[in-house]
mmCIF file of C-alpha atoms in Angstrom:
data_model
loop_
_atom_site.group_PDB
_atom_site.id
_atom_site.type_symbol
_atom_site.label_atom_id
_atom_site.label_comp_id
_atom_site.label_asym_id
_atom_site.label_seq_id
_atom_site.Cartn_x
_atom_site.Cartn_y
_atom_site.Cartn_z
ATOM 1 C CA UNK A 1 -22.642 33.280 -3.313
ATOM 2 C CA UNK A 2 -20.749 30.319 -1.689
ATOM 3 C CA UNK A 3 -22.899 27.247 -1.277
ATOM 4 C CA UNK A 4 -23.278 25.991 2.326
ATOM 5 C CA UNK A 5 -21.204 22.954 3.240
ATOM 6 C CA UNK A 6 -22.844 19.543 2.784
ATOM 7 C CA UNK A 7 -23.248 18.178 6.279
ATOM 8 C CA UNK A 8 -23.788 14.543 7.351
ATOM 9 C CA UNK A 9 -23.761 13.065 10.772
ATOM 10 C CA UNK A 10 -23.116 9.493 11.846
ATOM 11 C CA UNK A 11 -24.455 8.877 15.289
ATOM 12 C CA UNK A 12 -24.349 5.955 17.813
ATOM 13 C CA UNK A 13 -21.137 4.494 16.493
ATOM 14 C CA UNK A 14 -18.395 2.495 18.082
ATOM 15 C CA UNK A 15 -15.481 4.582 16.803
ATOM 16 C CA UNK A 16 -12.059 2.935 16.149
ATOM 17 C CA UNK A 17 -9.322 5.182 17.624
ATOM 18 C CA UNK A 18 -6.600 3.874 15.168
ATOM 19 C CA UNK A 19 -3.728 5.673 16.951
ATOM 20 C CA UNK A 20 -4.355 3.869 20.192
ATOM 21 C CA UNK A 21 -5.996 0.711 18.740
ATOM 22 C CA UNK A 22 -9.100 0.979 20.857
ATOM 23 C CA UNK A 23 -12.864 1.623 20.430
ATOM 24 C CA UNK A 24 -14.803 4.593 21.734
ATOM 25 C CA UNK A 25 -18.514 4.032 22.352
ATOM 26 C CA UNK A 26 -21.516 6.326 21.552
ATOM 27 C CA UNK A 27 -19.447 8.496 19.100
ATOM 28 C CA UNK A 28 -20.909 11.073 16.698
ATOM 29 C CA UNK A 29 -18.941 11.982 13.589
ATOM 30 C CA UNK A 30 -19.931 15.123 11.506
ATOM 31 C CA UNK A 31 -18.703 15.321 7.956
ATOM 32 C CA UNK A 32 -18.679 18.646 6.086
ATOM 33 C CA UNK A 33 -18.177 18.287 2.365
ATOM 34 C CA UNK A 34 -15.098 16.023 1.921
ATOM 35 C CA UNK A 35 -13.646 16.382 5.494
ATOM 36 C CA UNK A 36 -14.432 15.267 9.037
ATOM 37 C CA UNK A 37 -15.568 18.422 10.971
ATOM 38 C CA UNK A 38 -16.331 17.073 14.454
ATOM 39 C CA UNK A 39 -15.787 13.926 16.431
ATOM 40 C CA UNK A 40 -17.494 13.749 19.908
ATOM 41 C CA UNK A 41 -19.071 11.560 22.543
ATOM 42 C CA UNK A 42 -21.091 14.549 23.672
ATOM 43 C CA UNK A 43 -24.692 15.295 22.716
ATOM 44 C CA UNK A 44 -24.611 17.294 19.589
ATOM 45 C CA UNK A 45 -27.420 19.097 17.687
ATOM 46 C CA UNK A 46 -27.228 18.089 13.949
ATOM 47 C CA UNK A 47 -30.598 19.321 12.764
ATOM 48 C CA UNK A 48 -28.949 20.866 9.645
ATOM 49 C CA UNK A 49 -27.354 17.548 8.672
ATOM 50 C CA UNK A 50 -28.373 14.318 7.085
ATOM 51 C CA UNK A 51 -28.195 11.660 9.864
ATOM 52 C CA UNK A 52 -27.080 8.100 9.722
ATOM 53 C CA UNK A 53 -27.757 5.929 12.693
ATOM 54 C CA UNK A 54 -24.816 3.513 12.953
ATOM 55 C CA UNK A 55 -26.846 1.303 15.323
ATOM 56 C CA UNK A 56 -23.818 0.655 17.516
ATOM 57 C CA UNK A 57 -21.712 -0.690 14.530
ATOM 58 C CA UNK A 58 -17.989 -0.220 14.428
ATOM 59 C CA UNK A 59 -16.923 2.916 12.580
ATOM 60 C CA UNK A 60 -13.492 2.677 10.959
ATOM 61 C CA UNK A 61 -11.150 4.972 8.965
ATOM 62 C CA UNK A 62 -10.974 4.086 5.309
ATOM 63 C CA UNK A 63 -8.397 1.337 4.826
ATOM 64 C CA UNK A 64 -4.883 1.870 3.305
ATOM 65 C CA UNK A 65 -2.970 -0.673 1.281
ATOM 66 C CA UNK A 66 0.595 0.528 1.238
ATOM 67 C CA UNK A 67 1.920 -1.941 -1.492
ATOM 68 C CA UNK A 68 -0.223 -2.346 -4.576
ATOM 69 C CA UNK A 69 0.302 -2.165 -8.318
ATOM 70 C CA UNK A 70 -2.849 -0.799 -9.892
ATOM 71 C CA UNK A 71 -1.504 -1.230 -13.315
ATOM 72 C CA UNK A 72 -0.668 -4.995 -12.781
ATOM 73 C CA UNK A 73 -3.646 -6.373 -14.782
ATOM 74 C CA UNK A 74 -1.480 -9.373 -15.473
ATOM 75 C CA UNK A 75 1.170 -11.531 -13.959
ATOM 76 C CA UNK A 76 3.051 -11.310 -17.280
ATOM 77 C CA UNK A 77 4.866 -8.067 -16.545
ATOM 78 C CA UNK A 78 6.884 -8.018 -19.750
ATOM 79 C CA UNK A 79 3.780 -8.547 -21.812
ATOM 80 C CA UNK A 80 2.043 -5.769 -19.785
ATOM 81 C CA UNK A 81 4.918 -3.423 -20.616
ATOM 82 C CA UNK A 82 4.315 -3.994 -24.360
ATOM 83 C CA UNK A 83 0.583 -3.049 -24.225
ATOM 84 C CA UNK A 84 -0.693 0.351 -25.232
ATOM 85 C CA UNK A 85 -0.904 2.746 -22.268
ATOM 86 C CA UNK A 86 -4.623 3.437 -23.075
ATOM 87 C CA UNK A 87 -5.419 -0.309 -22.516
ATOM 88 C CA UNK A 88 -3.253 -0.424 -19.344
ATOM 89 C CA UNK A 89 -5.023 2.680 -17.978
ATOM 90 C CA UNK A 90 -8.478 1.189 -18.659
ATOM 91 C CA UNK A 91 -7.569 -2.135 -16.926
ATOM 92 C CA UNK A 92 -6.128 -0.017 -13.971
ATOM 93 C CA UNK A 93 -9.473 1.715 -13.638
ATOM 94 C CA UNK A 94 -11.267 -1.569 -13.149
ATOM 95 C CA UNK A 95 -8.580 -2.738 -10.661
ATOM 96 C CA UNK A 96 -8.935 0.478 -8.648
ATOM 97 C CA UNK A 97 -12.673 0.299 -8.515
ATOM 98 C CA UNK A 98 -12.436 -3.179 -6.961
ATOM 99 C CA UNK A 99 -9.955 -1.980 -4.410
ATOM 100 C CA UNK A 100 -12.207 0.893 -3.369
ATOM 101 C CA UNK A 101 -15.226 -1.371 -3.024
ATOM 102 C CA UNK A 102 -13.185 -3.693 -0.803
ATOM 103 C CA UNK A 103 -12.759 -0.832 1.682
ATOM 104 C CA UNK A 104 -9.442 0.640 0.513
ATOM 105 C CA UNK A 105 -9.913 4.331 0.194
ATOM 106 C CA UNK A 106 -6.284 5.086 -0.228
ATOM 107 C CA UNK A 107 -3.388 3.035 -1.713
ATOM 108 C CA UNK A 108 0.385 3.468 -2.056
ATOM 109 C CA UNK A 109 1.321 2.257 -5.527
ATOM 110 C CA UNK A 110 4.714 0.589 -5.309
ATOM 111 C CA UNK A 111 5.601 1.427 -8.904
ATOM 112 C CA UNK A 112 3.812 1.463 -12.246
ATOM 113 C CA UNK A 113 1.051 4.019 -11.883
ATOM 114 C CA UNK A 114 1.660 7.499 -13.221
ATOM 115 C CA UNK A 115 0.322 10.971 -12.587
ATOM 116 C CA UNK A 116 -2.332 10.475 -15.190
ATOM 117 C CA UNK A 117 -4.105 7.724 -13.249
ATOM 118 C CA UNK A 118 -3.697 9.739 -10.092
ATOM 119 C CA UNK A 119 -5.326 12.809 -11.770
ATOM 120 C CA UNK A 120 -8.107 10.586 -13.247
ATOM 121 C CA UNK A 121 -8.991 9.389 -9.874
ATOM 122 C CA UNK A 122 -8.887 12.729 -8.318
ATOM 123 C CA UNK A 123 -11.206 14.208 -10.971
ATOM 124 C CA UNK A 124 -13.618 11.289 -10.555
ATOM 125 C CA UNK A 125 -12.968 9.875 -14.039
ATOM 126 C CA UNK A 126 -12.044 6.541 -12.367
ATOM 127 C CA UNK A 127 -13.701 5.360 -9.255
ATOM 128 C CA UNK A 128 -10.963 4.201 -6.974
ATOM 129 C CA UNK A 129 -8.726 4.727 -3.958
ATOM 130 C CA UNK A 130 -6.745 7.917 -3.559
ATOM 131 C CA UNK A 131 -3.274 7.110 -5.148
ATOM 132 C CA UNK A 132 0.231 7.806 -3.923
ATOM 133 C CA UNK A 133 2.500 6.983 -6.766
ATOM 134 C CA UNK A 134 6.179 6.049 -7.132
ATOM 135 C CA UNK A 135 6.387 6.176 -10.883
ATOM 136 C CA UNK A 136 9.078 3.858 -12.333
ATOM 137 C CA UNK A 137 11.043 1.636 -9.909
ATOM 138 C CA UNK A 138 14.771 2.427 -9.804
ATOM 139 C CA UNK A 139 16.824 -0.720 -10.781
ATOM 140 C CA UNK A 140 20.445 -1.440 -11.466
ATOM 141 C CA UNK A 141 21.238 -3.247 -14.679
ATOM 142 C CA UNK A 142 20.253 -6.880 -14.143
ATOM 143 C CA UNK A 143 18.228 -5.834 -11.041
ATOM 144 C CA UNK A 144 14.768 -6.883 -10.013
ATOM 145 C CA UNK A 145 12.972 -4.344 -12.338
ATOM 146 C CA UNK A 146 15.306 -4.960 -15.293
ATOM 147 C CA UNK A 147 12.917 -6.982 -17.385
ATOM 148 C CA UNK A 148 14.835 -7.298 -20.604
ATOM 149 C CA UNK A 149 15.359 -10.973 -21.753
ATOM 150 C CA UNK A 150 18.835 -12.292 -21.915
ATOM 151 C CA UNK A 151 20.752 -11.041 -24.893
ATOM 152 C CA UNK A 152 18.833 -7.710 -25.174
ATOM 153 C CA UNK A 153 21.398 -4.965 -24.699
ATOM 154 C CA UNK A 154 19.387 -1.796 -25.484
ATOM 155 C CA UNK A 155 17.696 -0.037 -22.584
ATOM 156 C CA UNK A 156 15.010 1.152 -24.945
ATOM 157 C CA UNK A 157 13.329 -2.178 -25.439
ATOM 158 C CA UNK A 158 10.243 -0.906 -23.939
ATOM 159 C CA UNK A 159 8.417 2.281 -25.050
ATOM 160 C CA UNK A 160 9.471 4.932 -22.561
ATOM 161 C CA UNK A 161 6.654 7.180 -23.537
ATOM 162 C CA UNK A 162 3.879 5.010 -22.059
ATOM 163 C CA UNK A 163 4.626 5.930 -18.432
ATOM 164 C CA UNK A 164 2.736 2.869 -17.289
ATOM 165 C CA UNK A 165 3.854 -0.656 -16.269
ATOM 166 C CA UNK A 166 6.460 -2.088 -13.905
ATOM 167 C CA UNK A 167 9.503 -1.664 -16.209
ATOM 168 C CA UNK A 168 12.388 -0.213 -14.093
ATOM 169 C CA UNK A 169 14.236 2.958 -14.705
ATOM 170 C CA UNK A 170 17.707 1.318 -15.140
ATOM 171 C CA UNK A 171 20.479 3.290 -13.513
ATOM 172 C CA UNK A 172 24.136 2.454 -12.709
ATOM 173 C CA UNK A 173 26.397 4.649 -10.797
ATOM 174 C CA UNK A 174 25.603 7.568 -8.499
ATOM 175 C CA UNK A 175 25.074 10.025 -11.336
ATOM 176 C CA UNK A 176 22.555 7.853 -13.139
ATOM 177 C CA UNK A 177 20.646 7.004 -9.934
ATOM 178 C CA UNK A 178 20.329 10.658 -9.139
ATOM 179 C CA UNK A 179 19.043 11.396 -12.554
ATOM 180 C CA UNK A 180 16.537 8.485 -12.401
ATOM 181 C CA UNK A 181 15.126 9.603 -9.093
ATOM 182 C CA UNK A 182 14.860 13.135 -10.310
ATOM 183 C CA UNK A 183 12.945 12.049 -13.196
ATOM 184 C CA UNK A 184 10.397 10.320 -10.946
ATOM 185 C CA UNK A 185 10.094 13.552 -8.914
ATOM 186 C CA UNK A 186 9.665 15.542 -12.065
ATOM 187 C CA UNK A 187 6.728 13.287 -12.978
ATOM 188 C CA UNK A 188 4.941 13.726 -9.662
ATOM 189 C CA UNK A 189 6.082 10.760 -7.547
ATOM 190 C CA UNK A 190 5.008 10.841 -3.851
ATOM 191 C CA UNK A 191 7.698 8.270 -2.844
ATOM 192 C CA UNK A 192 10.688 6.682 -4.606
ATOM 193 C CA UNK A 193 10.935 2.830 -5.167
ATOM 194 C CA UNK A 194 14.352 1.317 -5.374
ATOM 195 C CA UNK A 195 15.273 -2.306 -5.809
ATOM 196 C CA UNK A 196 17.804 -3.082 -3.100
ATOM 197 C CA UNK A 197 17.867 -6.912 -3.613
ATOM 198 C CA UNK A 198 16.713 -9.842 -5.684
ATOM 199 C CA UNK A 199 13.110 -10.965 -6.249
ATOM 200 C CA UNK A 200 10.874 -13.921 -6.941
ATOM 201 C CA UNK A 201 9.391 -12.912 -10.263
ATOM 202 C CA UNK A 202 12.694 -11.999 -11.823
ATOM 203 C CA UNK A 203 14.303 -15.264 -12.750
ATOM 204 C CA UNK A 204 17.905 -14.339 -12.961
ATOM 205 C CA UNK A 205 18.792 -12.326 -9.861
ATOM 206 C CA UNK A 206 19.444 -14.290 -6.594
ATOM 207 C CA UNK A 207 16.941 -13.657 -3.835
ATOM 208 C CA UNK A 208 19.578 -13.220 -1.180
ATOM 209 C CA UNK A 209 21.727 -10.929 -3.268
ATOM 210 C CA UNK A 210 22.202 -7.237 -2.851
ATOM 211 C CA UNK A 211 21.662 -4.557 -5.600
ATOM 212 C CA UNK A 212 23.111 -1.091 -5.816
ATOM 213 C CA UNK A 213 26.257 0.018 -3.968
ATOM 214 C CA UNK A 214 25.900 1.803 -0.605
ATOM 215 C CA UNK A 215 26.738 5.015 -2.421
ATOM 216 C CA UNK A 216 23.942 4.509 -5.027
ATOM 217 C CA UNK A 217 21.506 3.810 -2.239
ATOM 218 C CA UNK A 218 22.441 6.875 -0.367
ATOM 219 C CA UNK A 219 22.198 8.950 -3.480
ATOM 220 C CA UNK A 220 18.685 7.743 -4.114
ATOM 221 C CA UNK A 221 17.616 8.545 -0.563
ATOM 222 C CA UNK A 222 19.322 11.940 -0.722
ATOM 223 C CA UNK A 223 17.520 12.823 -3.920
ATOM 224 C CA UNK A 224 14.162 11.701 -2.448
ATOM 225 C CA UNK A 225 14.664 13.681 0.758
ATOM 226 C CA UNK A 226 15.829 16.792 -1.266
ATOM 227 C CA UNK A 227 12.310 16.727 -2.784
ATOM 228 C CA UNK A 228 10.604 16.131 0.653
ATOM 229 C CA UNK A 229 9.880 12.573 -0.324
ATOM 230 C CA UNK A 230 11.230 9.268 1.013
ATOM 231 C CA UNK A 231 12.453 5.966 -0.347
ATOM 232 C CA UNK A 232 10.940 2.537 -0.210
ATOM 233 C CA UNK A 233 13.023 -0.448 -0.952
ATOM 234 C CA UNK A 234 12.337 -3.925 -2.276
ATOM 235 C CA UNK A 235 14.471 -6.257 -0.192
ATOM 236 C CA UNK A 236 14.236 -9.765 1.294
ATOM 237 C CA UNK A 237 17.606 -10.833 2.858
ATOM 238 C CA UNK A 238 19.096 -9.461 6.083
ATOM 239 C CA UNK A 239 22.056 -8.093 4.209
ATOM 240 C CA UNK A 240 19.873 -6.265 1.711
ATOM 241 C CA UNK A 241 17.552 -4.881 4.292
ATOM 242 C CA UNK A 242 20.333 -3.720 6.498
ATOM 243 C CA UNK A 243 22.200 -1.944 3.715
ATOM 244 C CA UNK A 244 18.966 -0.176 2.697
ATOM 245 C CA UNK A 245 17.954 1.161 6.151
ATOM 246 C CA UNK A 246 21.531 2.174 6.846
ATOM 247 C CA UNK A 247 21.335 4.230 3.655
ATOM 248 C CA UNK A 248 18.170 5.921 4.948
ATOM 249 C CA UNK A 249 15.364 4.007 3.327
ATOM 250 C CA UNK A 250 12.042 4.581 5.167
ATOM 251 C CA UNK A 251 10.202 1.329 4.404
ATOM 252 C CA UNK A 252 11.228 -2.146 3.607
ATOM 253 C CA UNK A 253 8.872 -3.960 1.108
ATOM 254 C CA UNK A 254 8.513 -7.709 1.741
ATOM 255 C CA UNK A 255 11.445 -8.341 4.142
ATOM 256 C CA UNK A 256 10.544 -12.056 4.508
ATOM 257 C CA UNK A 257 14.004 -13.276 5.391
ATOM 258 C CA UNK A 258 14.880 -10.769 8.183
ATOM 259 C CA UNK A 259 16.378 -11.933 11.471
ATOM 260 C CA UNK A 260 16.395 -10.354 14.913
ATOM 261 C CA UNK A 261 19.612 -8.442 14.362
ATOM 262 C CA UNK A 262 18.178 -6.993 11.143
ATOM 263 C CA UNK A 263 14.899 -5.949 12.856
ATOM 264 C CA UNK A 264 16.922 -4.196 15.524
ATOM 265 C CA UNK A 265 18.732 -2.319 12.883
ATOM 266 C CA UNK A 266 15.455 -1.309 11.238
ATOM 267 C CA UNK A 267 14.232 -0.143 14.595
ATOM 268 C CA UNK A 268 17.329 1.958 15.171
ATOM 269 C CA UNK A 269 16.923 3.772 11.910
ATOM 270 C CA UNK A 270 13.206 4.272 12.280
ATOM 271 C CA UNK A 271 12.247 2.055 9.365
ATOM 272 C CA UNK A 272 8.871 0.450 8.626
ATOM 273 C CA UNK A 273 8.204 -3.184 7.438
ATOM 274 C CA UNK A 274 5.535 -3.638 4.747
ATOM 275 C CA UNK A 275 5.127 -7.409 4.433
ATOM 276 C CA UNK A 276 2.982 -8.766 1.587
ATOM 277 C CA UNK A 277 1.776 -12.106 2.655
ATOM 278 C CA UNK A 278 -1.253 -12.498 0.459
ATOM 279 C CA UNK A 279 0.771 -12.432 -2.843
ATOM 280 C CA UNK A 280 2.795 -15.445 -1.724
ATOM 281 C CA UNK A 281 -0.281 -17.413 -0.789
ATOM 282 C CA UNK A 282 -1.918 -16.525 -4.139
ATOM 283 C CA UNK A 283 1.180 -17.316 -6.158
ATOM 284 C CA UNK A 284 1.896 -20.635 -4.318
ATOM 285 C CA UNK A 285 -1.518 -21.757 -5.503
ATOM 286 C CA UNK A 286 -1.190 -20.633 -9.099
ATOM 287 C CA UNK A 287 2.551 -20.076 -9.830
ATOM 288 C CA UNK A 288 3.119 -23.456 -11.677
ATOM 289 C CA UNK A 289 -0.032 -22.934 -13.707
ATOM 290 C CA UNK A 290 1.129 -19.507 -14.717
ATOM 291 C CA UNK A 291 4.324 -20.904 -16.155
ATOM 292 C CA UNK A 292 6.729 -19.835 -13.481
ATOM 293 C CA UNK A 293 10.218 -21.591 -13.722
ATOM 294 C CA UNK A 294 11.348 -24.099 -11.106
ATOM 295 C CA UNK A 295 13.919 -21.524 -9.865
ATOM 296 C CA UNK A 296 11.097 -18.887 -9.339
ATOM 297 C CA UNK A 297 8.901 -21.465 -7.574
ATOM 298 C CA UNK A 298 11.825 -22.422 -5.312
ATOM 299 C CA UNK A 299 12.388 -18.748 -4.338
ATOM 300 C CA UNK A 300 8.586 -18.442 -3.724
ATOM 301 C CA UNK A 301 8.482 -21.396 -1.403
ATOM 302 C CA UNK A 302 11.296 -19.969 0.666
ATOM 303 C CA UNK A 303 9.723 -16.539 1.202
ATOM 304 C CA UNK A 304 6.339 -17.920 1.771
ATOM 305 C CA UNK A 305 7.654 -20.171 4.607
ATOM 306 C CA UNK A 306 9.363 -17.200 6.202
ATOM 307 C CA UNK A 307 6.741 -14.390 5.902
ATOM 308 C CA UNK A 308 4.809 -14.869 9.065
ATOM 309 C CA UNK A 309 8.064 -15.308 11.122
ATOM 310 C CA UNK A 310 9.327 -12.110 9.697
ATOM 311 C CA UNK A 311 6.217 -10.254 10.968
ATOM 312 C CA UNK A 312 6.609 -11.819 14.406
ATOM 313 C CA UNK A 313 10.280 -10.838 14.526
ATOM 314 C CA UNK A 314 9.537 -7.258 13.517
ATOM 315 C CA UNK A 315 6.762 -6.933 16.125
ATOM 316 C CA UNK A 316 8.983 -8.345 18.826
ATOM 317 C CA UNK A 317 11.759 -5.794 18.073
ATOM 318 C CA UNK A 318 9.276 -2.881 17.885
ATOM 319 C CA UNK A 319 9.371 -2.331 14.147
ATOM 320 C CA UNK A 320 6.073 -0.783 12.917
ATOM 321 C CA UNK A 321 4.392 -3.133 10.525
ATOM 322 C CA UNK A 322 2.172 -1.776 7.672
ATOM 323 C CA UNK A 323 -0.583 -3.512 5.584
ATOM 324 C CA UNK A 324 0.472 -4.344 2.045
ATOM 325 C CA UNK A 325 -0.543 -6.929 -0.525
ATOM 326 C CA UNK A 326 1.426 -6.744 -3.863
ATOM 327 C CA UNK A 327 -1.117 -8.813 -5.891
ATOM 328 C CA UNK A 328 -1.116 -9.134 -9.597
ATOM 329 C CA UNK A 329 -3.806 -9.795 -12.314
ATOM 330 C CA UNK A 330 -6.953 -11.669 -11.130
ATOM 331 C CA UNK A 331 -5.311 -12.092 -7.774
ATOM 332 C CA UNK A 332 -6.175 -8.633 -6.703
ATOM 333 C CA UNK A 333 -9.483 -10.081 -5.624
ATOM 334 C CA UNK A 334 -7.614 -11.706 -2.774
ATOM 335 C CA UNK A 335 -6.621 -8.313 -1.290
ATOM 336 C CA UNK A 336 -8.653 -8.601 1.898
ATOM 337 C CA UNK A 337 -7.285 -12.056 2.562
ATOM 338 C CA UNK A 338 -4.293 -10.363 3.973
ATOM 339 C CA UNK A 339 -6.207 -9.619 7.213
ATOM 340 C CA UNK A 340 -6.760 -13.382 7.860
ATOM 341 C CA UNK A 341 -3.031 -14.109 7.231
ATOM 342 C CA UNK A 342 -1.921 -11.364 9.560
ATOM 343 C CA UNK A 343 -4.257 -12.502 12.386
ATOM 344 C CA UNK A 344 -2.093 -15.584 12.748
ATOM 345 C CA UNK A 345 0.634 -13.467 14.303
ATOM 346 C CA UNK A 346 -1.001 -10.145 15.199
ATOM 347 C CA UNK A 347 -3.961 -9.303 17.335
ATOM 348 C CA UNK A 348 -7.026 -8.150 15.246
ATOM 349 C CA UNK A 349 -6.875 -4.528 16.266
ATOM 350 C CA UNK A 350 -3.088 -4.323 15.552
ATOM 351 C CA UNK A 351 -3.786 -5.768 12.087
ATOM 352 C CA UNK A 352 -6.463 -3.108 11.615
ATOM 353 C CA UNK A 353 -4.154 -0.466 12.906
ATOM 354 C CA UNK A 354 -1.476 -1.578 10.326
ATOM 355 C CA UNK A 355 -4.034 -0.638 7.548
ATOM 356 C CA UNK A 356 -4.911 2.710 9.057
ATOM 357 C CA UNK A 357 -2.884 4.664 11.555
ATOM 358 C CA UNK A 358 0.493 2.879 10.970
ATOM 359 C CA UNK A 359 0.194 3.117 7.184
ATOM 360 C CA UNK A 360 -0.647 6.810 7.513
ATOM 361 C CA UNK A 361 2.512 7.319 9.669
ATOM 362 C CA UNK A 362 4.659 5.615 7.056
ATOM 363 C CA UNK A 363 3.199 7.918 4.309
ATOM 364 C CA UNK A 364 3.519 11.029 6.518
ATOM 365 C CA UNK A 365 -0.197 11.503 6.330
ATOM 366 C CA UNK A 366 -1.125 11.703 9.932
ATOM 367 C CA UNK A 367 -4.183 13.817 10.687
ATOM 368 C CA UNK A 368 -5.382 13.398 6.980
ATOM 369 C CA UNK A 369 -5.577 9.618 6.432
ATOM 370 C CA UNK A 370 -6.052 6.478 8.560
ATOM 371 C CA UNK A 371 -7.790 8.373 11.397
ATOM 372 C CA UNK A 372 -11.269 9.530 12.249
ATOM 373 C CA UNK A 373 -10.344 12.989 13.544
ATOM 374 C CA UNK A 374 -11.368 16.547 12.743
ATOM 375 C CA UNK A 375 -9.702 17.735 9.593
ATOM 376 C CA UNK A 376 -9.009 14.302 8.184
ATOM 377 C CA UNK A 377 -10.467 13.088 4.818
ATOM 378 C CA UNK A 378 -14.038 11.775 5.376
ATOM 379 C CA UNK A 379 -13.052 8.203 4.506
ATOM 380 C CA UNK A 380 -15.263 5.944 6.637
ATOM 381 C CA UNK A 381 -16.371 2.411 6.939
ATOM 382 C CA UNK A 382 -19.306 1.119 8.964
ATOM 383 C CA UNK A 383 -18.953 -2.631 9.528
ATOM 384 C CA UNK A 384 -20.822 -5.444 11.205
ATOM 385 C CA UNK A 385 -19.310 -7.476 14.020
ATOM 386 C CA UNK A 386 -16.669 -6.642 16.548
ATOM 387 C CA UNK A 387 -13.131 -6.104 14.995
ATOM 388 C CA UNK A 388 -11.605 -6.585 18.377
ATOM 389 C CA UNK A 389 -12.652 -10.283 18.169
ATOM 390 C CA UNK A 390 -11.553 -10.788 14.546
ATOM 391 C CA UNK A 391 -11.602 -9.099 11.164
ATOM 392 C CA UNK A 392 -13.852 -11.594 9.209
ATOM 393 C CA UNK A 393 -16.023 -8.577 8.235
ATOM 394 C CA UNK A 394 -13.068 -7.086 6.408
ATOM 395 C CA UNK A 395 -11.877 -10.391 4.937
ATOM 396 C CA UNK A 396 -15.434 -10.672 3.362
ATOM 397 C CA UNK A 397 -16.117 -7.066 2.532
ATOM 398 C CA UNK A 398 -19.210 -7.795 0.294
ATOM 399 C CA UNK A 399 -21.020 -8.782 3.339
ATOM 400 C CA UNK A 400 -19.097 -7.121 6.244
ATOM 401 C CA UNK A 401 -18.989 -3.573 5.017
ATOM 402 C CA UNK A 402 -22.361 -1.838 5.390
ATOM 403 C CA UNK A 403 -21.372 1.712 4.641
ATOM 404 C CA UNK A 404 -18.386 3.040 2.673
ATOM 405 C CA UNK A 405 -17.583 6.701 2.283
ATOM 406 C CA UNK A 406 -14.648 8.301 0.464
ATOM 407 C CA UNK A 407 -13.943 12.014 0.818
ATOM 408 C CA UNK A 408 -17.519 12.533 2.122
ATOM 409 C CA UNK A 409 -19.201 10.749 -0.821
ATOM 410 C CA UNK A 410 -21.167 7.583 -0.041
ATOM 411 C CA UNK A 411 -19.835 4.765 -2.292
ATOM 412 C CA UNK A 412 -21.712 1.817 -0.698
ATOM 413 C CA UNK A 413 -24.813 1.905 1.487
ATOM 414 C CA UNK A 414 -26.088 -1.500 2.646
ATOM 415 C CA UNK A 415 -27.557 -0.276 5.907
ATOM 416 C CA UNK A 416 -31.165 -0.785 4.736
ATOM 417 C CA UNK A 417 -30.338 -4.394 3.566
#
């Protein structure tokens, strides 16, 4: 005999319509097992369900962080790559638990996590957000994810069996790029991460430089699309961003140095921008103490100064902006600080939308994530305060989040407190 569905009803809620960035008063949401069954403003008999009275509080979809590294337990990425995968996995479990309890029921891992972590979360072995993985980032020789110290020639410096860490899959030429992408697909990637320009944490590649030829970029995108996936690209400069979106990349990660012309090109190609403002704020405070070189600190200062301007430019040109953080090590705890940074250039509800509906659009998960609609995963937050007036309740989740549900399971219940 099949067990009857578990039913739970949340009544008297101010429901956030994430697609339209507005609130709906006096809403009732019925959850059956792990999905949302009904959303209505009408009177509804729910005698067969457990009932939660929201008390007029705001009811939000579970949050989505579209740029994380759940395996980044340390800022020392080379040292991390040399750790045993069992230890990296255990550290990742701790990081994932923190993310979930900050309200992020889903995250898009921007390289590092593997299918094992994804499966561990799905089975309930680790408490954490639903994981969308990229596997290893695809990098050219000397690119942003080529972590070999100067003088090391072998590509086998790091153990390739671990499957964890931010070490890149080094590929040069169209054939190698295709093979590298296919390898990530074979190992269960949900999206493909390519390094299309220089970075901050890599000391030898120029920030404004480009990486990969146009043919290589197109090959990566073609292979991703052949597997019904999409490509995300690390890029900062107008030239790197323009080349990536012209090659078909769906999302630009960081993009701090974009100008108006670049944003228009992104809009023309239907690309998304995933800024990661909080990581620059965190690193600016601690980069010198962490031993970053003067060259790295100089690059950091440049992108930090331009980050908010890039968001404003993208919004003005109609480029969809998605929530992302890109934090490392103990800095993961600053994840929710991204909301306060975005509120400097975005209305609160648009910032909230960037972590719900817009993120789900990017990930092609409309109707499943980032919305409170029938058929979606029952990922729900009840929060104090009025998000239309500001997102302080999300910036301080330990106090602002009163109820947290993921897939129909109550993770946090502070309603009686």
